[in-house]
PDB file of C-alpha atoms in Angstrom:
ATOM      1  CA  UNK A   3      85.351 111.695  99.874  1.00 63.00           C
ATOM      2  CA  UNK A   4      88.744 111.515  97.798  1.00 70.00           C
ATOM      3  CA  UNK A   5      88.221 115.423  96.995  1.00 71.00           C
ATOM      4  CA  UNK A   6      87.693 116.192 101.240  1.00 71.00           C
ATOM      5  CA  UNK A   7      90.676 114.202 102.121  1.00 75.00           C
ATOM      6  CA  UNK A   8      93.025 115.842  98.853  1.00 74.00           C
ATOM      7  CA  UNK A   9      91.408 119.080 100.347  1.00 72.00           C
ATOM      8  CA  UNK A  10      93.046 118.386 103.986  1.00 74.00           C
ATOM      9  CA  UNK A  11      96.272 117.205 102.458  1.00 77.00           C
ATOM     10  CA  UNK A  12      95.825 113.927 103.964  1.00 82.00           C
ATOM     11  CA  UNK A  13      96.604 111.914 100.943  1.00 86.00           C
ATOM     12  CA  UNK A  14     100.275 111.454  99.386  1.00 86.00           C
ATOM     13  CA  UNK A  15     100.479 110.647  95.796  1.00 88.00           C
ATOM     14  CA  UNK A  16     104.155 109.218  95.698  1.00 84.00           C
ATOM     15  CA  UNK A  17     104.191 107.637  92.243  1.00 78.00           C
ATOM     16  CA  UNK A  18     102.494 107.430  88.955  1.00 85.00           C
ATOM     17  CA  UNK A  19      99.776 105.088  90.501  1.00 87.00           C
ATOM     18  CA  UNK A  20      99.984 104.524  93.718  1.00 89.00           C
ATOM     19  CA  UNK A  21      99.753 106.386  96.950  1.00 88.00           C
ATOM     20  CA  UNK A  22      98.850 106.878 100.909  1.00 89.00           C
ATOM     21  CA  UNK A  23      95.855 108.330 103.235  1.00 86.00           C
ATOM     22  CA  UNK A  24      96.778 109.146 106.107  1.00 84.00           C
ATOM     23  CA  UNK A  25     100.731 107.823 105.226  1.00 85.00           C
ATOM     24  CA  UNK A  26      99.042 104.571 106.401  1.00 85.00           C
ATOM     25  CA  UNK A  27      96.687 102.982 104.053  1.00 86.00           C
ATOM     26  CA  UNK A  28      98.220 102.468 100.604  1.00 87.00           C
ATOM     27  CA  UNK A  29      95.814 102.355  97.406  1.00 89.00           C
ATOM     28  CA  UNK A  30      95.943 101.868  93.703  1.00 87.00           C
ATOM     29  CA  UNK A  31      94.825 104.702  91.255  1.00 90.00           C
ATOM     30  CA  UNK A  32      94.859 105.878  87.891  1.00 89.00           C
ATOM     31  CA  UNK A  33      92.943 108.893  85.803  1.00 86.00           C
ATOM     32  CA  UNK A  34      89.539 108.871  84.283  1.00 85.00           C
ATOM     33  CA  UNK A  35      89.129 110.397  81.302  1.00 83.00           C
ATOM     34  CA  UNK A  36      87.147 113.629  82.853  1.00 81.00           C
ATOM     35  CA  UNK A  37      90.611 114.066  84.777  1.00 80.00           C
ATOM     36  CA  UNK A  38      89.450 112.469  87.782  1.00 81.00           C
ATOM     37  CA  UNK A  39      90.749 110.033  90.498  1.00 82.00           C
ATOM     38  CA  UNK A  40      89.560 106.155  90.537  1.00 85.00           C
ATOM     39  CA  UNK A  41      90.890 103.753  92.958  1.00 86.00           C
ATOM     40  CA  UNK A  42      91.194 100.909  91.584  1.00 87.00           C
ATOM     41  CA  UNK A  43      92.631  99.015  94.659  1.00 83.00           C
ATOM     42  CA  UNK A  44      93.784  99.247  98.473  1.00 83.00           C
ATOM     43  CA  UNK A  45      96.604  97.061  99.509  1.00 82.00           C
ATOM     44  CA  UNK A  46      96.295  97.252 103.152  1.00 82.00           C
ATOM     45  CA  UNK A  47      97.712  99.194 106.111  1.00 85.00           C
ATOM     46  CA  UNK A  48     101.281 100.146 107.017  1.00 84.00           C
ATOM     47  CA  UNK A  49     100.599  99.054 110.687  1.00 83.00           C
ATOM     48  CA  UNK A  50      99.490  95.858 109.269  1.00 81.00           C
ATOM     49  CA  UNK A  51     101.714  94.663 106.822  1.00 80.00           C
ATOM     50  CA  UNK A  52     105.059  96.387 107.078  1.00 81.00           C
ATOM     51  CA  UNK A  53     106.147  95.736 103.431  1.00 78.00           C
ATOM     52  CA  UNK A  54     103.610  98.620 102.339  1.00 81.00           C
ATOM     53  CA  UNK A  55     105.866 100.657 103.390  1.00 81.00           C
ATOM     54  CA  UNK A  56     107.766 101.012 100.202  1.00 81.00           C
ATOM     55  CA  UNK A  57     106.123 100.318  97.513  1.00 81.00           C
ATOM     56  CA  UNK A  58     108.128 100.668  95.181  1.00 78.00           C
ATOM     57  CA  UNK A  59     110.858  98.229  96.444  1.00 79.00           C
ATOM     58  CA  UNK A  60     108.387  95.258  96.817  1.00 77.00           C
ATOM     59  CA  UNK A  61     106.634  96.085  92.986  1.00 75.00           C
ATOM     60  CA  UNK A  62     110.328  95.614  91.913  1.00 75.00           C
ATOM     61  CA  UNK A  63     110.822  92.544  94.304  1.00 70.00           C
ATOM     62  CA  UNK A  64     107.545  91.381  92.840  1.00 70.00           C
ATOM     63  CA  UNK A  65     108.256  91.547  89.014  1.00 68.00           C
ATOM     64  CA  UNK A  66     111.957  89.681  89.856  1.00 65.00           C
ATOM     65  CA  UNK A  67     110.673  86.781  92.352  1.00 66.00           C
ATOM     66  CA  UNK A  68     107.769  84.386  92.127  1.00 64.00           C
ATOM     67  CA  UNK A  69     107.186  84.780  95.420  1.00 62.00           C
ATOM     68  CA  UNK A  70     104.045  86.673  96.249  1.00 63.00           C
ATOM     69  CA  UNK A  71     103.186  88.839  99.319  1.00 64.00           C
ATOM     70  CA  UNK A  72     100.067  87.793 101.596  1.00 64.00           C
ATOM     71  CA  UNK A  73      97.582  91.021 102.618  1.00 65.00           C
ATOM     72  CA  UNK A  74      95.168  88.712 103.301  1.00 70.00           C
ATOM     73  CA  UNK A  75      93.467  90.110 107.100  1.00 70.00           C
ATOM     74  CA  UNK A  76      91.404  87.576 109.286  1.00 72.00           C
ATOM     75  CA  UNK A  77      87.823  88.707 110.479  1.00 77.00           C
ATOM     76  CA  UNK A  78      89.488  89.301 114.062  1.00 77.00           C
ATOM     77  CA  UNK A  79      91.600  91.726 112.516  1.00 73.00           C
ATOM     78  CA  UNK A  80      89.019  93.179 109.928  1.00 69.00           C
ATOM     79  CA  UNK A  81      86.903  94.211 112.720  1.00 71.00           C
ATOM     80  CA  UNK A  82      89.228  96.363 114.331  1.00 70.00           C
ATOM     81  CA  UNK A  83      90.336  98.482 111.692  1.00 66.00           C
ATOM     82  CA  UNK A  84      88.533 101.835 111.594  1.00 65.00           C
ATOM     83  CA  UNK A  85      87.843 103.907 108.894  1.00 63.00           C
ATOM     84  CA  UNK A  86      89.691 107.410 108.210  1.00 62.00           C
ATOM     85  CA  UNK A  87      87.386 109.962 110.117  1.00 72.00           C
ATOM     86  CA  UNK A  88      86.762 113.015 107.973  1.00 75.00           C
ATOM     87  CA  UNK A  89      85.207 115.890 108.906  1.00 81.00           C
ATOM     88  CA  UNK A  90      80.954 116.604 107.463  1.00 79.00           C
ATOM     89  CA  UNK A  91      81.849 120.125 107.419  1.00 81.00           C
ATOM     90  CA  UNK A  92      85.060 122.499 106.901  1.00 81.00           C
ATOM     91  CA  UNK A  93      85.518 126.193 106.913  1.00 82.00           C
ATOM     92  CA  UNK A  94      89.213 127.396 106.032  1.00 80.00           C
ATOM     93  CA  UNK A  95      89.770 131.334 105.617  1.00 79.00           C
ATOM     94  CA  UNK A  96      92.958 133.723 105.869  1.00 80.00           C
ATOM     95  CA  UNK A  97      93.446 137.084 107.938  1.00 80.00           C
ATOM     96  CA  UNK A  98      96.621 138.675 107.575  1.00 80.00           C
ATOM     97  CA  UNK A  99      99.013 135.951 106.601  1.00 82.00           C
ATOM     98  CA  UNK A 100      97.466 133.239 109.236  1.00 83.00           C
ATOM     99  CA  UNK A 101      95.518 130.256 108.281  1.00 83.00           C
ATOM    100  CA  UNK A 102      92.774 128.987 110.888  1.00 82.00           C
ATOM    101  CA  UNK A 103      90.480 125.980 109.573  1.00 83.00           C
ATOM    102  CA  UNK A 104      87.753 124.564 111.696  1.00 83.00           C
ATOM    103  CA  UNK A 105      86.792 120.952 110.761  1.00 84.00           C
ATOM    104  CA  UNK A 106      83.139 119.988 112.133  1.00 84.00           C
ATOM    105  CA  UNK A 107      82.801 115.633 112.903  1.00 83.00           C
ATOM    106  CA  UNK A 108      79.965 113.756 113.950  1.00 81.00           C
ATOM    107  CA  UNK A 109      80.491 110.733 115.777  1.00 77.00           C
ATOM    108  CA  UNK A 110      77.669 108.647 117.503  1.00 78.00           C
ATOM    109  CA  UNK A 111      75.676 111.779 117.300  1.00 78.00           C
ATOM    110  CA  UNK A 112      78.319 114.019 118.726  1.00 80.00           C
ATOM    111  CA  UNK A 113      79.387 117.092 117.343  1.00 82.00           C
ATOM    112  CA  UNK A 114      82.867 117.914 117.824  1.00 85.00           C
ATOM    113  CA  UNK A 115      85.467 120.084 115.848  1.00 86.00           C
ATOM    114  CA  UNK A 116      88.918 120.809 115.593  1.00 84.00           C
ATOM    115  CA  UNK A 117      90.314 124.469 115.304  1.00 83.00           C
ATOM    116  CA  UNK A 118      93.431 125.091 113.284  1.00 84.00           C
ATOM    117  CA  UNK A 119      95.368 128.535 113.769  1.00 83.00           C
ATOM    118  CA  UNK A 120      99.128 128.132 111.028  1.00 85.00           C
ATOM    119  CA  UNK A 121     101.432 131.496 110.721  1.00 83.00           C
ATOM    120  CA  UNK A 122     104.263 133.361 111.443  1.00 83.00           C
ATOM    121  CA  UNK A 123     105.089 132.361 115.483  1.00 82.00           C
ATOM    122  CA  UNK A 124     101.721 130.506 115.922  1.00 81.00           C
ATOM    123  CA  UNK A 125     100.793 126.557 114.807  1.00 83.00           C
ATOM    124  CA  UNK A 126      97.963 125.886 117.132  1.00 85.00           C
ATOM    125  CA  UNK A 127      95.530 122.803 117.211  1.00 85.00           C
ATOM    126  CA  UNK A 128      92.283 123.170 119.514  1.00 85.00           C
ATOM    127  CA  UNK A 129      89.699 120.329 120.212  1.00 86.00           C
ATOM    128  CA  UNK A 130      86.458 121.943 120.501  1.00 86.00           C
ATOM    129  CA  UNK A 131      83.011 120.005 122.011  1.00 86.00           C
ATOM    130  CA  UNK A 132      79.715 120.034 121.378  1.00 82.00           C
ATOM    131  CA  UNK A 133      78.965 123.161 123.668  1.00 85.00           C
ATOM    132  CA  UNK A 134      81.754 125.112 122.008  1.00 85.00           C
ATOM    133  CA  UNK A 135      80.715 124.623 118.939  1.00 81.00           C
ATOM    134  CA  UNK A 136      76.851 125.667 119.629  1.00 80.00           C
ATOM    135  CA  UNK A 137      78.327 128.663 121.516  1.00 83.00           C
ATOM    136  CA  UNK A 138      80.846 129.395 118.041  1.00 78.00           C
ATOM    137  CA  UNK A 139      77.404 129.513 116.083  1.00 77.00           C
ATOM    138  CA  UNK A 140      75.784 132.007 118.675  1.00 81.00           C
ATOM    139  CA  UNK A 141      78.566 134.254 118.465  1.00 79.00           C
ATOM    140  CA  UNK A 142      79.585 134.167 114.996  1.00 74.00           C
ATOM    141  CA  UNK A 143      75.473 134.012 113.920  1.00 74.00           C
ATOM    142  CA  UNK A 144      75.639 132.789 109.936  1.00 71.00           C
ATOM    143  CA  UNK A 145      78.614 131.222 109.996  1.00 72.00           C
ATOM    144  CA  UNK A 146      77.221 127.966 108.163  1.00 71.00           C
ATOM    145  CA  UNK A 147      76.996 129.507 105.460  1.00 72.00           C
ATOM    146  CA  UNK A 148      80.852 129.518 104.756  1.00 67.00           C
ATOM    147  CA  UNK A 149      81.164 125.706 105.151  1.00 69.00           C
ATOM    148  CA  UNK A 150      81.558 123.710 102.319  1.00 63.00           C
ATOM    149  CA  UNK A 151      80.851 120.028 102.287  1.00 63.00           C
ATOM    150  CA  UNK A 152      81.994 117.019  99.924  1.00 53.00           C
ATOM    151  CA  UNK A 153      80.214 114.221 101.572  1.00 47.00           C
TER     152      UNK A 153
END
């Protein structure tokens, strides 16, 4: 999952250890040894504890004060946070200096996708449904086999 989501450039690594998905949820990390990513913690959200924000700041706060900072969530709020959605299947190609990337999600047994055009004089975002998708395949026949898949 942590390969799909550096992949979409929807994670920020701001310091040596630490970083955001999403520039909401804020997580731990260090290197493995086979130069890979492990978490080793999440903190919490943003939009739940404002003192995420910067990081940095409260580690320094932290290491000065004896005062420590409570991410503890109730159950209420537990069950309403929602997990980062990320696509089952991505295609991303390039035609004359454009970028268009179509991102394929399943939810509740939906299909739905979301169609990227980026270049000179165009930066375009297009929700496509179910119906648009299966008429994409019909049109573009073999297509599937240009998506790649992490999960």
């Amino acid at each position: 999952m942590m390969k799909q989501l550096i992949r979409l450039n929807r994670i920020s690594f701001i310091g040596d250890d630490y970083g955001y998905i999403d520039n909401e949820i804020l997580f731990i990390y260090e290197w493995t040894s086979n130069r890979e990513i492990s978490i080793i913690t999440f903190y919490g959200r943003i939009s739940t504890n404002i003192c995420l924000q910067n990081f940095c700041a409260l580690r320094k706060y932290n290491k000065h004060k004896v005062e420590q900072l409570n991410l503890d969530l109730g159950l209420e709020e537990l069950d309403k946070q929602a997990f980062p959605i990320i696509p089952h299947k991505v295609i991303r190609f390039f035609i004359n200096s454009k970028k268009y990337e179509l991102s394929l999600y399943k939810i509740e047994d939906n299909n739905y996708g979301i169609f990227v055009e980026q270049g000179e004089g165009v930066n375009k975002v297009q929700f496509i449904y179910q119906e648009q998708i299966i008429e994409l395949q019909k049109e573009y026949p073999g297509i599937e086999e240009y998506f790649y898949s992490d999960t």
